[in-house]
PDB file of C-alpha atoms in Angstrom:
ATOM      1  CA  MET A 288      96.485 -42.487 -21.885  1.00 36.00           C
ATOM      2  CA  ILE A 289      93.891 -39.923 -22.776  1.00 34.00           C
ATOM      3  CA  ALA A 290      92.719 -38.311 -19.572  1.00 36.00           C
ATOM      4  CA  LYS A 291      90.270 -35.700 -20.806  1.00 34.00           C
ATOM      5  CA  THR A 292      88.730 -34.791 -24.175  1.00 34.00           C
ATOM      6  CA  ALA A 293      88.723 -31.187 -25.334  1.00 33.00           C
ATOM      7  CA  LEU A 294      85.452 -30.458 -27.114  1.00 33.00           C
ATOM      8  CA  CYS A 295      86.324 -27.245 -28.886  1.00 35.00           C
ATOM      9  CA  ALA A 296      88.815 -26.217 -31.574  1.00 34.00           C
ATOM     10  CA  LEU A 297      91.350 -23.824 -30.059  1.00 33.00           C
ATOM     11  CA  VAL A 298      94.370 -23.543 -32.341  1.00 35.00           C
ATOM     12  CA  LEU A 299      93.718 -20.639 -34.740  1.00 34.00           C
ATOM     13  CA  LEU A 300      96.128 -18.425 -36.658  1.00 33.00           C
ATOM     14  CA  PRO A 301      95.633 -15.175 -38.674  1.00 34.00           C
ATOM     15  CA  ALA A 302      95.236 -15.761 -42.409  1.00 35.00           C
ATOM     16  CA  LEU A 303      98.510 -15.440 -44.303  1.00 34.00           C
ATOM     17  CA  ALA A 304      96.897 -14.042 -47.439  1.00 37.00           C
ATOM     18  CA  ALA A 305      96.076 -10.607 -45.981  1.00 39.00           C
ATOM     19  CA  PRO A 306      97.088  -7.655 -48.186  1.00 43.00           C
ATOM     20  CA  ALA A 307     100.313  -5.862 -47.241  1.00 45.00           C
ATOM     21  CA  GLY A 308      99.736  -2.997 -44.864  1.00 46.00           C
ATOM     22  CA  ALA A 309      96.297  -4.214 -43.895  1.00 47.00           C
ATOM     23  CA  GLN A 310      95.383  -6.191 -40.816  1.00 48.00           C
ATOM     24  CA  ASP A 311      93.133  -9.046 -41.791  1.00 47.00           C
ATOM     25  CA  THR A 312      90.948 -10.268 -38.949  1.00 46.00           C
ATOM     26  CA  THR A 313      90.028 -13.531 -40.731  1.00 46.00           C
ATOM     27  CA  PHE A 314      91.169 -16.699 -38.923  1.00 45.00           C
ATOM     28  CA  VAL A 315      91.946 -20.060 -40.447  1.00 44.00           C
ATOM     29  CA  LEU A 316      91.635 -23.345 -38.534  1.00 47.00           C
ATOM     30  CA  VAL A 317      94.989 -25.154 -38.785  1.00 49.00           C
ATOM     31  CA  ASP A 318      94.631 -27.684 -35.978  1.00 53.00           C
ATOM     32  CA  ARG A 319      92.594 -28.460 -32.883  1.00 52.00           C
ATOM     33  CA  ILE A 320      93.132 -30.144 -29.536  1.00 54.00           C
ATOM     34  CA  ALA A 321      92.052 -33.776 -29.475  1.00 50.00           C
ATOM     35  CA  ALA A 322      92.904 -34.486 -25.837  1.00 52.00           C
ATOM     36  CA  VAL A 323      94.861 -33.399 -22.797  1.00 49.00           C
ATOM     37  CA  VAL A 324      97.376 -35.852 -21.315  1.00 48.00           C
ATOM     38  CA  GLY A 325      98.486 -34.730 -17.891  1.00 47.00           C
ATOM     39  CA  GLY A 326      99.053 -31.036 -18.564  1.00 51.00           C
ATOM     40  CA  SER A 327      99.996 -31.366 -22.237  1.00 54.00           C
ATOM     41  CA  ALA A 328      97.640 -30.740 -25.152  1.00 57.00           C
ATOM     42  CA  ILE A 329      97.618 -33.363 -27.944  1.00 56.00           C
ATOM     43  CA  PRO A 330      96.762 -31.826 -31.370  1.00 60.00           C
ATOM     44  CA  TYR A 331      94.340 -33.673 -33.630  1.00 52.00           C
ATOM     45  CA  SER A 332      96.961 -33.732 -36.416  1.00 57.00           C
ATOM     46  CA  ARG A 333      99.153 -35.957 -34.234  1.00 58.00           C
ATOM     47  CA  VAL A 334      96.276 -38.352 -33.644  1.00 56.00           C
ATOM     48  CA  GLU A 335      95.638 -38.570 -37.410  1.00 57.00           C
ATOM     49  CA  GLU A 336      99.355 -39.167 -38.025  1.00 58.00           C
ATOM     50  CA  GLU A 337      99.425 -42.050 -35.549  1.00 57.00           C
ATOM     51  CA  LEU A 338      96.284 -43.572 -37.073  1.00 54.00           C
ATOM     52  CA  ASN A 339      97.797 -43.397 -40.563  1.00 56.00           C
ATOM     53  CA  VAL A 340     100.960 -45.170 -39.358  1.00 53.00           C
ATOM     54  CA  PHE A 341      98.775 -47.794 -37.643  1.00 52.00           C
ATOM     55  CA  ARG A 342      96.842 -48.428 -40.872  1.00 51.00           C
ATOM     56  CA  GLN A 343     100.064 -48.625 -42.954  1.00 52.00           C
ATOM     57  CA  GLN A 344     101.348 -51.319 -40.583  1.00 55.00           C
ATOM     58  CA  GLY A 345      98.259 -53.426 -41.272  1.00 54.00           C
ATOM     59  CA  GLY A 346      96.233 -52.456 -38.209  1.00 53.00           C
ATOM     60  CA  GLU A 347      92.461 -52.348 -38.339  1.00 49.00           C
ATOM     61  CA  LEU A 348      90.550 -49.684 -36.478  1.00 46.00           C
ATOM     62  CA  PRO A 349      87.641 -50.851 -34.305  1.00 49.00           C
ATOM     63  CA  GLU A 350      84.308 -50.721 -36.095  1.00 48.00           C
ATOM     64  CA  ASP A 351      82.133 -50.540 -32.955  1.00 56.00           C
ATOM     65  CA  GLU A 352      83.078 -47.014 -31.855  1.00 60.00           C
ATOM     66  CA  ALA A 353      79.835 -45.733 -33.336  1.00 67.00           C
ATOM     67  CA  LEU A 354      77.950 -48.194 -31.152  1.00 61.00           C
ATOM     68  CA  VAL A 355      79.720 -46.892 -28.049  1.00 63.00           C
ATOM     69  CA  GLN A 356      78.882 -43.304 -28.924  1.00 67.00           C
ATOM     70  CA  ALA A 357      75.253 -44.229 -29.607  1.00 65.00           C
ATOM     71  CA  ALA A 358      75.105 -45.985 -26.237  1.00 63.00           C
ATOM     72  CA  PHE A 359      76.388 -42.883 -24.462  1.00 66.00           C
ATOM     73  CA  ARG A 360      73.758 -40.765 -26.221  1.00 69.00           C
ATOM     74  CA  ASP A 361      70.930 -43.136 -25.294  1.00 64.00           C
ATOM     75  CA  THR A 362      69.722 -42.028 -21.866  1.00 64.00           C
ATOM     76  CA  THR A 363      68.093 -45.432 -21.224  1.00 72.00           C
ATOM     77  CA  VAL A 364      71.471 -47.215 -21.262  1.00 72.00           C
ATOM     78  CA  ARG A 365      72.848 -47.553 -17.756  1.00 76.00           C
ATOM     79  CA  VAL A 366      75.928 -49.368 -16.497  1.00 78.00           C
ATOM     80  CA  ASN A 367      76.335 -50.412 -12.883  1.00 83.00           C
ATOM     81  CA  GLU A 368      79.534 -48.719 -11.713  1.00 86.00           C
ATOM     82  CA  GLN A 369      79.998 -51.309  -8.980  1.00 87.00           C
ATOM     83  CA  ALA A 370      79.888 -54.060 -11.598  1.00 86.00           C
ATOM     84  CA  VAL A 371      82.505 -52.180 -13.638  1.00 86.00           C
ATOM     85  CA  GLN A 372      84.879 -51.903 -10.698  1.00 88.00           C
ATOM     86  CA  GLN A 373      84.363 -55.518  -9.651  1.00 88.00           C
ATOM     87  CA  GLU A 374      85.196 -56.696 -13.161  1.00 87.00           C
ATOM     88  CA  VAL A 375      88.274 -54.441 -13.256  1.00 87.00           C
ATOM     89  CA  GLU A 376      89.537 -55.691  -9.887  1.00 88.00           C
ATOM     90  CA  ARG A 377      89.000 -59.300 -10.945  1.00 88.00           C
ATOM     91  CA  ALA A 378      90.885 -58.817 -14.207  1.00 85.00           C
ATOM     92  CA  VAL A 379      93.731 -56.854 -12.595  1.00 85.00           C
ATOM     93  CA  ARG A 380      94.181 -59.549  -9.927  1.00 86.00           C
ATOM     94  CA  GLU A 381      94.286 -62.211 -12.630  1.00 85.00           C
ATOM     95  CA  ILE A 382      96.881 -60.307 -14.664  1.00 84.00           C
ATOM     96  CA  ARG A 383      98.920 -59.400 -11.570  1.00 84.00           C
ATOM     97  CA  GLY A 384      99.043 -63.102 -10.646  1.00 84.00           C
ATOM     98  CA  GLN A 385     101.049 -63.799 -13.811  1.00 83.00           C
ATOM     99  CA  PHE A 386     104.042 -61.866 -12.407  1.00 83.00           C
ATOM    100  CA  GLY A 387     106.325 -62.795  -9.562  1.00 82.00           C
ATOM    101  CA  SER A 388     106.360 -59.415  -7.850  1.00 83.00           C
ATOM    102  CA  GLU A 389     104.811 -55.947  -7.836  1.00 83.00           C
ATOM    103  CA  LEU A 390     108.040 -54.572  -9.291  1.00 84.00           C
ATOM    104  CA  GLU A 391     107.917 -56.928 -12.288  1.00 84.00           C
ATOM    105  CA  PHE A 392     104.235 -56.120 -12.787  1.00 82.00           C
ATOM    106  CA  ALA A 393     104.928 -52.355 -12.732  1.00 83.00           C
ATOM    107  CA  GLN A 394     107.858 -52.762 -15.148  1.00 83.00           C
ATOM    108  CA  GLN A 395     105.693 -54.615 -17.652  1.00 83.00           C
ATOM    109  CA  LEU A 396     103.033 -51.928 -17.379  1.00 82.00           C
ATOM    110  CA  ARG A 397     105.622 -49.262 -18.163  1.00 83.00           C
ATOM    111  CA  VAL A 398     106.714 -51.262 -21.224  1.00 79.00           C
ATOM    112  CA  ALA A 399     103.061 -51.228 -22.311  1.00 77.00           C
ATOM    113  CA  GLY A 400     102.938 -47.443 -21.906  1.00 79.00           C
ATOM    114  CA  PHE A 401     101.356 -47.099 -18.458  1.00 81.00           C
ATOM    115  CA  GLY A 402     103.041 -44.965 -15.819  1.00 82.00           C
ATOM    116  CA  SER A 403     101.706 -46.933 -12.858  1.00 83.00           C
ATOM    117  CA  PRO A 404      99.264 -49.711 -11.903  1.00 84.00           C
ATOM    118  CA  GLU A 405      96.765 -47.009 -10.950  1.00 86.00           C
ATOM    119  CA  GLU A 406      96.943 -45.498 -14.416  1.00 87.00           C
ATOM    120  CA  TYR A 407      96.416 -48.957 -15.944  1.00 85.00           C
ATOM    121  CA  ARG A 408      93.438 -49.546 -13.652  1.00 86.00           C
ATOM    122  CA  ARG A 409      91.853 -46.229 -14.709  1.00 88.00           C
ATOM    123  CA  TRP A 410      92.381 -47.083 -18.387  1.00 88.00           C
ATOM    124  CA  PHE A 411      90.972 -50.580 -17.932  1.00 86.00           C
ATOM    125  CA  SER A 412      87.955 -49.167 -16.056  1.00 87.00           C
ATOM    126  CA  GLU A 413      87.136 -46.909 -18.985  1.00 87.00           C
ATOM    127  CA  GLN A 414      87.491 -49.762 -21.488  1.00 85.00           C
ATOM    128  CA  THR A 415      85.291 -52.019 -19.361  1.00 86.00           C
ATOM    129  CA  ARG A 416      82.675 -49.301 -18.942  1.00 85.00           C
ATOM    130  CA  ARG A 417      82.571 -48.680 -22.697  1.00 84.00           C
ATOM    131  CA  ASP A 418      82.295 -52.402 -23.431  1.00 84.00           C
ATOM    132  CA  MET A 419      79.418 -52.795 -20.958  1.00 85.00           C
ATOM    133  CA  MET A 420      77.676 -49.773 -22.463  1.00 81.00           C
ATOM    134  CA  ARG A 421      78.052 -51.254 -25.951  1.00 81.00           C
ATOM    135  CA  ARG A 422      76.754 -54.691 -24.921  1.00 81.00           C
ATOM    136  CA  THR A 423      73.831 -53.223 -22.968  1.00 81.00           C
ATOM    137  CA  TYR A 424      72.904 -50.992 -25.901  1.00 78.00           C
ATOM    138  CA  LEU A 425      73.002 -53.912 -28.352  1.00 77.00           C
ATOM    139  CA  GLN A 426      70.869 -56.019 -26.021  1.00 78.00           C
ATOM    140  CA  GLN A 427      68.272 -53.256 -25.765  1.00 76.00           C
ATOM    141  CA  LEU A 428      68.182 -52.986 -29.553  1.00 74.00           C
ATOM    142  CA  ARG A 429      67.598 -56.737 -29.789  1.00 73.00           C
ATOM    143  CA  GLU A 430      64.843 -56.665 -27.175  1.00 74.00           C
ATOM    144  CA  ARG A 431      63.094 -53.824 -29.032  1.00 73.00           C
ATOM    145  CA  GLY A 432      63.386 -55.715 -32.305  1.00 69.00           C
ATOM    146  CA  GLU A 433      65.613 -53.033 -33.849  1.00 66.00           C
ATOM    147  CA  LEU A 434      68.604 -55.332 -34.307  1.00 61.00           C
ATOM    148  CA  VAL A 435      67.803 -58.569 -36.088  1.00 58.00           C
ATOM    149  CA  PRO A 436      70.720 -60.976 -36.700  1.00 62.00           C
ATOM    150  CA  LEU A 437      71.205 -61.909 -40.329  1.00 63.00           C
ATOM    151  CA  ALA A 438      71.440 -65.626 -41.051  1.00 67.00           C
ATOM    152  CA  PRO A 439      74.504 -66.573 -43.139  1.00 74.00           C
ATOM    153  CA  THR A 440      73.827 -67.471 -46.738  1.00 77.00           C
ATOM    154  CA  GLU A 441      74.425 -70.945 -48.133  1.00 81.00           C
ATOM    155  CA  VAL A 442      77.479 -69.633 -49.980  1.00 81.00           C
ATOM    156  CA  GLU A 443      78.918 -68.102 -46.798  1.00 79.00           C
ATOM    157  CA  LEU A 444      78.375 -71.340 -44.875  1.00 81.00           C
ATOM    158  CA  ARG A 445      80.070 -73.355 -47.601  1.00 84.00           C
ATOM    159  CA  GLN A 446      83.014 -70.928 -47.749  1.00 83.00           C
ATOM    160  CA  PHE A 447      83.437 -71.055 -43.976  1.00 81.00           C
ATOM    161  CA  TYR A 448      83.338 -74.843 -43.990  1.00 80.00           C
ATOM    162  CA  GLU A 449      85.951 -75.125 -46.748  1.00 83.00           C
ATOM    163  CA  LEU A 450      88.164 -72.571 -44.999  1.00 83.00           C
ATOM    164  CA  THR A 451      88.078 -74.335 -41.617  1.00 82.00           C
ATOM    165  CA  LYS A 452      87.905 -77.962 -42.851  1.00 78.00           C
ATOM    166  CA  PRO A 453      91.665 -78.612 -42.417  1.00 78.00           C
ATOM    167  CA  GLN A 454      91.404 -77.605 -38.757  1.00 77.00           C
ATOM    168  CA  GLN A 455      88.321 -79.708 -38.027  1.00 75.00           C
ATOM    169  CA  PRO A 456      88.990 -82.876 -35.972  1.00 75.00           C
ATOM    170  CA  PRO A 457      87.710 -86.198 -37.339  1.00 74.00           C
ATOM    171  CA  ARG A 458      84.019 -86.547 -36.601  1.00 71.00           C
ATOM    172  CA  PRO A 459      83.163 -89.468 -34.305  1.00 74.00           C
ATOM    173  CA  ALA A 460      80.284 -91.800 -35.054  1.00 77.00           C
ATOM    174  CA  THR A 461      76.939 -90.258 -34.100  1.00 80.00           C
ATOM    175  CA  VAL A 462      73.432 -91.526 -33.467  1.00 80.00           C
ATOM    176  CA  SER A 463      70.020 -89.901 -33.280  1.00 82.00           C
ATOM    177  CA  PHE A 464      67.869 -91.121 -30.409  1.00 80.00           C
ATOM    178  CA  ARG A 465      64.924 -90.444 -28.131  1.00 84.00           C
ATOM    179  CA  GLN A 466      64.566 -91.376 -24.492  1.00 84.00           C
ATOM    180  CA  VAL A 467      62.139 -91.527 -21.613  1.00 81.00           C
ATOM    181  CA  VAL A 468      63.739 -90.576 -18.295  1.00 76.00           C
ATOM    182  CA  VAL A 469      62.208 -92.017 -15.138  1.00 76.00           C
ATOM    183  CA  ARG A 470      63.417 -90.206 -12.027  1.00 72.00           C
ATOM    184  CA  SER A 471      63.904 -91.786  -8.643  1.00 70.00           C
ATOM    185  CA  GLU A 472      61.964 -89.720  -6.119  1.00 74.00           C
ATOM    186  CA  GLY A 473      62.116 -89.765  -2.354  1.00 74.00           C
ATOM    187  CA  ASP A 474      58.996 -90.458  -0.374  1.00 78.00           C
ATOM    188  CA  SER A 475      56.948 -87.691   1.232  1.00 82.00           C
ATOM    189  CA  ALA A 476      58.882 -87.900   4.496  1.00 86.00           C
ATOM    190  CA  ALA A 477      62.225 -87.402   2.685  1.00 88.00           C
ATOM    191  CA  ILE A 478      60.821 -84.450   0.744  1.00 89.00           C
ATOM    192  CA  ALA A 479      59.545 -82.885   3.977  1.00 91.00           C
ATOM    193  CA  ARG A 480      62.974 -83.290   5.627  1.00 92.00           C
ATOM    194  CA  ALA A 481      64.731 -81.621   2.677  1.00 92.00           C
ATOM    195  CA  ARG A 482      62.253 -78.733   2.732  1.00 93.00           C
ATOM    196  CA  ALA A 483      62.672 -78.260   6.499  1.00 94.00           C
ATOM    197  CA  LEU A 484      66.472 -78.143   6.117  1.00 95.00           C
ATOM    198  CA  ALA A 485      66.124 -75.622   3.286  1.00 94.00           C
ATOM    199  CA  ASP A 486      63.924 -73.381   5.458  1.00 95.00           C
ATOM    200  CA  SER A 487      66.424 -73.492   8.316  1.00 96.00           C
ATOM    201  CA  LEU A 488      69.354 -72.624   6.029  1.00 96.00           C
ATOM    202  CA  VAL A 489      67.437 -69.681   4.558  1.00 96.00           C
ATOM    203  CA  ALA A 490      66.888 -68.367   8.099  1.00 96.00           C
ATOM    204  CA  LEU A 491      70.617 -68.713   8.898  1.00 96.00           C
ATOM    205  CA  LEU A 492      71.662 -66.972   5.685  1.00 95.00           C
ATOM    206  CA  ARG A 493      69.311 -64.052   6.287  1.00 95.00           C
ATOM    207  CA  GLU A 494      70.859 -63.683   9.747  1.00 94.00           C
ATOM    208  CA  GLY A 495      74.309 -63.347   8.166  1.00 93.00           C
ATOM    209  CA  ALA A 496      75.663 -66.913   7.859  1.00 95.00           C
ATOM    210  CA  ASP A 497      78.332 -67.473   5.195  1.00 95.00           C
ATOM    211  CA  PHE A 498      76.704 -68.730   1.979  1.00 95.00           C
ATOM    212  CA  GLY A 499      79.833 -70.467   0.693  1.00 94.00           C
ATOM    213  CA  GLN A 500      80.412 -72.409   3.905  1.00 95.00           C
ATOM    214  CA  LEU A 501      76.831 -73.660   4.038  1.00 96.00           C
ATOM    215  CA  ALA A 502      76.950 -74.616   0.351  1.00 94.00           C
ATOM    216  CA  ARG A 503      80.133 -76.632   0.823  1.00 95.00           C
ATOM    217  CA  ARG A 504      78.603 -78.402   3.826  1.00 95.00           C
ATOM    218  CA  TYR A 505      75.027 -79.081   2.693  1.00 95.00           C
ATOM    219  CA  SER A 506      74.672 -78.708  -1.096  1.00 94.00           C
ATOM    220  CA  SER A 507      73.921 -81.805  -3.181  1.00 91.00           C
ATOM    221  CA  ASP A 508      75.132 -80.200  -6.432  1.00 91.00           C
ATOM    222  CA  PRO A 509      78.519 -81.821  -7.237  1.00 89.00           C
ATOM    223  CA  GLY A 510      79.286 -79.212  -9.884  1.00 87.00           C
ATOM    224  CA  SER A 511      79.137 -76.186  -7.575  1.00 91.00           C
ATOM    225  CA  LYS A 512      79.417 -77.572  -4.020  1.00 92.00           C
ATOM    226  CA  ASP A 513      83.191 -77.186  -3.730  1.00 92.00           C
ATOM    227  CA  GLN A 514      82.997 -73.650  -5.173  1.00 91.00           C
ATOM    228  CA  GLY A 515      80.636 -72.523  -2.437  1.00 94.00           C
ATOM    229  CA  GLY A 516      77.608 -72.952  -4.696  1.00 94.00           C
ATOM    230  CA  ASP A 517      78.989 -70.628  -7.399  1.00 93.00           C
ATOM    231  CA  LEU A 518      77.449 -71.203 -10.863  1.00 92.00           C
ATOM    232  CA  GLY A 519      79.154 -68.182 -12.465  1.00 90.00           C
ATOM    233  CA  TRP A 520      77.417 -66.145 -15.185  1.00 91.00           C
ATOM    234  CA  VAL A 521      74.279 -67.911 -16.446  1.00 90.00           C
ATOM    235  CA  ARG A 522      72.154 -66.684 -19.349  1.00 89.00           C
ATOM    236  CA  ARG A 523      68.375 -66.455 -19.184  1.00 87.00           C
ATOM    237  CA  GLY A 524      66.723 -69.703 -20.236  1.00 85.00           C
ATOM    238  CA  ARG A 525      69.708 -71.947 -19.449  1.00 86.00           C
ATOM    239  CA  LEU A 526      68.363 -73.032 -16.043  1.00 86.00           C
ATOM    240  CA  VAL A 527      65.328 -75.109 -15.124  1.00 89.00           C
ATOM    241  CA  PRO A 528      62.249 -72.838 -15.365  1.00 91.00           C
ATOM    242  CA  GLU A 529      61.587 -72.645 -11.613  1.00 93.00           C
ATOM    243  CA  PHE A 530      65.194 -71.617 -10.902  1.00 94.00           C
ATOM    244  CA  ASP A 531      65.309 -69.246 -13.876  1.00 92.00           C
ATOM    245  CA  ARG A 532      62.206 -67.302 -12.848  1.00 92.00           C
ATOM    246  CA  VAL A 533      63.487 -66.634  -9.329  1.00 94.00           C
ATOM    247  CA  ALA A 534      67.100 -65.915 -10.322  1.00 93.00           C
ATOM    248  CA  PHE A 535      66.005 -63.169 -12.729  1.00 92.00           C
ATOM    249  CA  ARG A 536      63.486 -61.700 -10.280  1.00 92.00           C
ATOM    250  CA  ILE A 537      65.393 -61.259  -6.998  1.00 93.00           C
ATOM    251  CA  GLN A 538      67.832 -58.425  -6.373  1.00 92.00           C
ATOM    252  CA  PRO A 539      71.622 -58.909  -5.990  1.00 92.00           C
ATOM    253  CA  GLY A 540      72.440 -60.039  -2.466  1.00 93.00           C
ATOM    254  CA  GLU A 541      68.897 -61.208  -1.688  1.00 95.00           C
ATOM    255  CA  ILE A 542      68.379 -64.753  -0.348  1.00 96.00           C
ATOM    256  CA  SER A 543      65.463 -66.538  -2.020  1.00 96.00           C
ATOM    257  CA  ASP A 544      62.895 -68.736  -0.344  1.00 96.00           C
ATOM    258  CA  PRO A 545      63.422 -72.448  -1.122  1.00 95.00           C
ATOM    259  CA  VAL A 546      62.672 -73.067  -4.798  1.00 94.00           C
ATOM    260  CA  SER A 547      61.336 -76.508  -5.731  1.00 92.00           C
ATOM    261  CA  SER A 548      62.467 -78.115  -9.009  1.00 90.00           C
ATOM    262  CA  VAL A 549      62.972 -81.619 -10.373  1.00 85.00           C
ATOM    263  CA  PHE A 550      66.379 -81.634  -8.649  1.00 87.00           C
ATOM    264  CA  GLY A 551      65.163 -80.775  -5.159  1.00 90.00           C
ATOM    265  CA  PHE A 552      65.090 -77.467  -3.269  1.00 94.00           C
ATOM    266  CA  HIS A 553      67.336 -74.567  -4.299  1.00 95.00           C
ATOM    267  CA  ILE A 554      68.377 -71.613  -2.152  1.00 96.00           C
ATOM    268  CA  ILE A 555      69.415 -68.911  -4.616  1.00 96.00           C
ATOM    269  CA  GLN A 556      71.504 -65.759  -4.286  1.00 95.00           C
ATOM    270  CA  VAL A 557      72.261 -63.476  -7.229  1.00 94.00           C
ATOM    271  CA  GLU A 558      75.576 -61.643  -6.915  1.00 93.00           C
ATOM    272  CA  ARG A 559      75.488 -59.524 -10.094  1.00 91.00           C
ATOM    273  CA  ARG A 560      73.065 -59.133 -12.970  1.00 87.00           C
ATOM    274  CA  GLN A 561      72.840 -57.943 -16.553  1.00 85.00           C
ATOM    275  CA  PRO A 562      69.686 -57.769 -18.708  1.00 80.00           C
ATOM    276  CA  THR A 563      70.096 -61.327 -20.008  1.00 83.00           C
ATOM    277  CA  GLU A 564      72.444 -63.019 -17.536  1.00 89.00           C
ATOM    278  CA  VAL A 565      73.095 -63.296 -13.820  1.00 91.00           C
ATOM    279  CA  MET A 566      76.068 -64.248 -11.685  1.00 92.00           C
ATOM    280  CA  VAL A 567      74.411 -66.650  -9.273  1.00 94.00           C
ATOM    281  CA  ARG A 568      75.097 -69.256  -6.609  1.00 95.00           C
ATOM    282  CA  HIS A 569      72.843 -71.802  -4.970  1.00 95.00           C
ATOM    283  CA  ILE A 570      72.530 -74.514  -2.362  1.00 96.00           C
ATOM    284  CA  LEU A 571      70.741 -77.632  -3.626  1.00 95.00           C
ATOM    285  CA  LEU A 572      69.005 -79.899  -1.104  1.00 94.00           C
ATOM    286  CA  THR A 573      67.932 -83.211  -2.619  1.00 90.00           C
ATOM    287  CA  PRO A 574      65.556 -85.534  -0.746  1.00 89.00           C
ATOM    288  CA  ASP A 575      67.249 -88.740   0.406  1.00 85.00           C
ATOM    289  CA  MET A 576      66.712 -91.779  -1.832  1.00 81.00           C
ATOM    290  CA  THR A 577      66.336 -95.300  -0.512  1.00 79.00           C
ATOM    291  CA  ASP A 578      66.855 -98.584  -2.312  1.00 82.00           C
ATOM    292  CA  ALA A 579      63.075 -98.978  -2.348  1.00 83.00           C
ATOM    293  CA  ASP A 580      62.732 -95.616  -4.157  1.00 79.00           C
ATOM    294  CA  ARG A 581      65.223 -96.714  -6.826  1.00 82.00           C
ATOM    295  CA  GLU A 582      63.556-100.096  -7.215  1.00 86.00           C
ATOM    296  CA  ARG A 583      60.184 -98.413  -7.730  1.00 85.00           C
ATOM    297  CA  ALA A 584      61.632 -96.176 -10.475  1.00 82.00           C
ATOM    298  CA  LEU A 585      63.258 -99.197 -12.147  1.00 87.00           C
ATOM    299  CA  ARG A 586      59.950-101.077 -12.232  1.00 89.00           C
ATOM    300  CA  THR A 587      58.257 -98.050 -13.800  1.00 89.00           C
ATOM    301  CA  ALA A 588      60.974 -97.821 -16.461  1.00 87.00           C
ATOM    302  CA  GLU A 589      60.610-101.531 -17.295  1.00 90.00           C
ATOM    303  CA  GLU A 590      56.840-101.150 -17.654  1.00 90.00           C
ATOM    304  CA  ILE A 591      57.316 -98.232 -20.077  1.00 90.00           C
ATOM    305  CA  ALA A 592      59.908-100.175 -22.095  1.00 89.00           C
ATOM    306  CA  GLU A 593      57.573-103.145 -22.409  1.00 91.00           C
ATOM    307  CA  ALA A 594      54.699-100.921 -23.525  1.00 91.00           C
ATOM    308  CA  LEU A 595      56.919 -99.367 -26.220  1.00 89.00           C
ATOM    309  CA  ARG A 596      57.945-102.813 -27.465  1.00 91.00           C
ATOM    310  CA  ARG A 597      54.246-103.633 -27.866  1.00 91.00           C
ATOM    311  CA  GLY A 598      53.819-100.584 -30.076  1.00 91.00           C
ATOM    312  CA  ALA A 599      52.850 -97.790 -27.703  1.00 90.00           C
ATOM    313  CA  ASN A 600      53.321 -94.268 -29.037  1.00 90.00           C
ATOM    314  CA  PHE A 601      56.731 -93.052 -27.946  1.00 86.00           C
TER     315      PHE A 601
END
């Protein structure tokens, strides 16, 4: 593992072509230090030798190194060190869980060339930091309009299709359709009760109550309830607009006021954020529905269907 980069060329020797009997003070560069590993200097010639062997064995060198270097030079690119370490700890725990013991884990790391789990963690931290820098830099280029994705040509699309056609599963029958969705809505009293519960939960959370426990107890979202309200990483624009605006405005750790949407009232907490995505969790409180509410929605849907049959504009 490369621990520190040496920025200057240090290995110089006197020129061999000096005339006999004369002391030539000219120096010729024959090598330079590429890195220091522990206390040992690694010459650049050794790095080039290893790269040549790698290429001869069919390996391909990464093409995004220039992007990483550009990101490091751009003073506007910042990476949250806490986010780096959280990602590293998550990944290390996941990898460690694949082995039966710490000893087996350490042995596999040594086979991979790492002296200890700590050395692996330091290496992984650097790789994660570089990857985040690269992704943040690319996102900034896109937002400034300096990086415009190129659409594939018709020829490229056809070539890709022909190449992957044997691996494509049989396509099921498909239909194209439009729909009108009529939602069942609780009455004003049910909406007021849901809002009052949301306000009380916000107060408890801001006093230090456990978000996950309250989500598992009160949330109406079946997809995240059992995970303590966790929605994972969500990209901008993938949520309903009311939720999206608040999730990308509040700071990590902050508890939002109740947010009203077509689904009910959301209590939102952002855990981590990137320019275009957030790691977020929520508690959804949906107003209670009665049979009368559902019957009212059904009658509305039947009226719309009848109007469409008579030729109303869809």
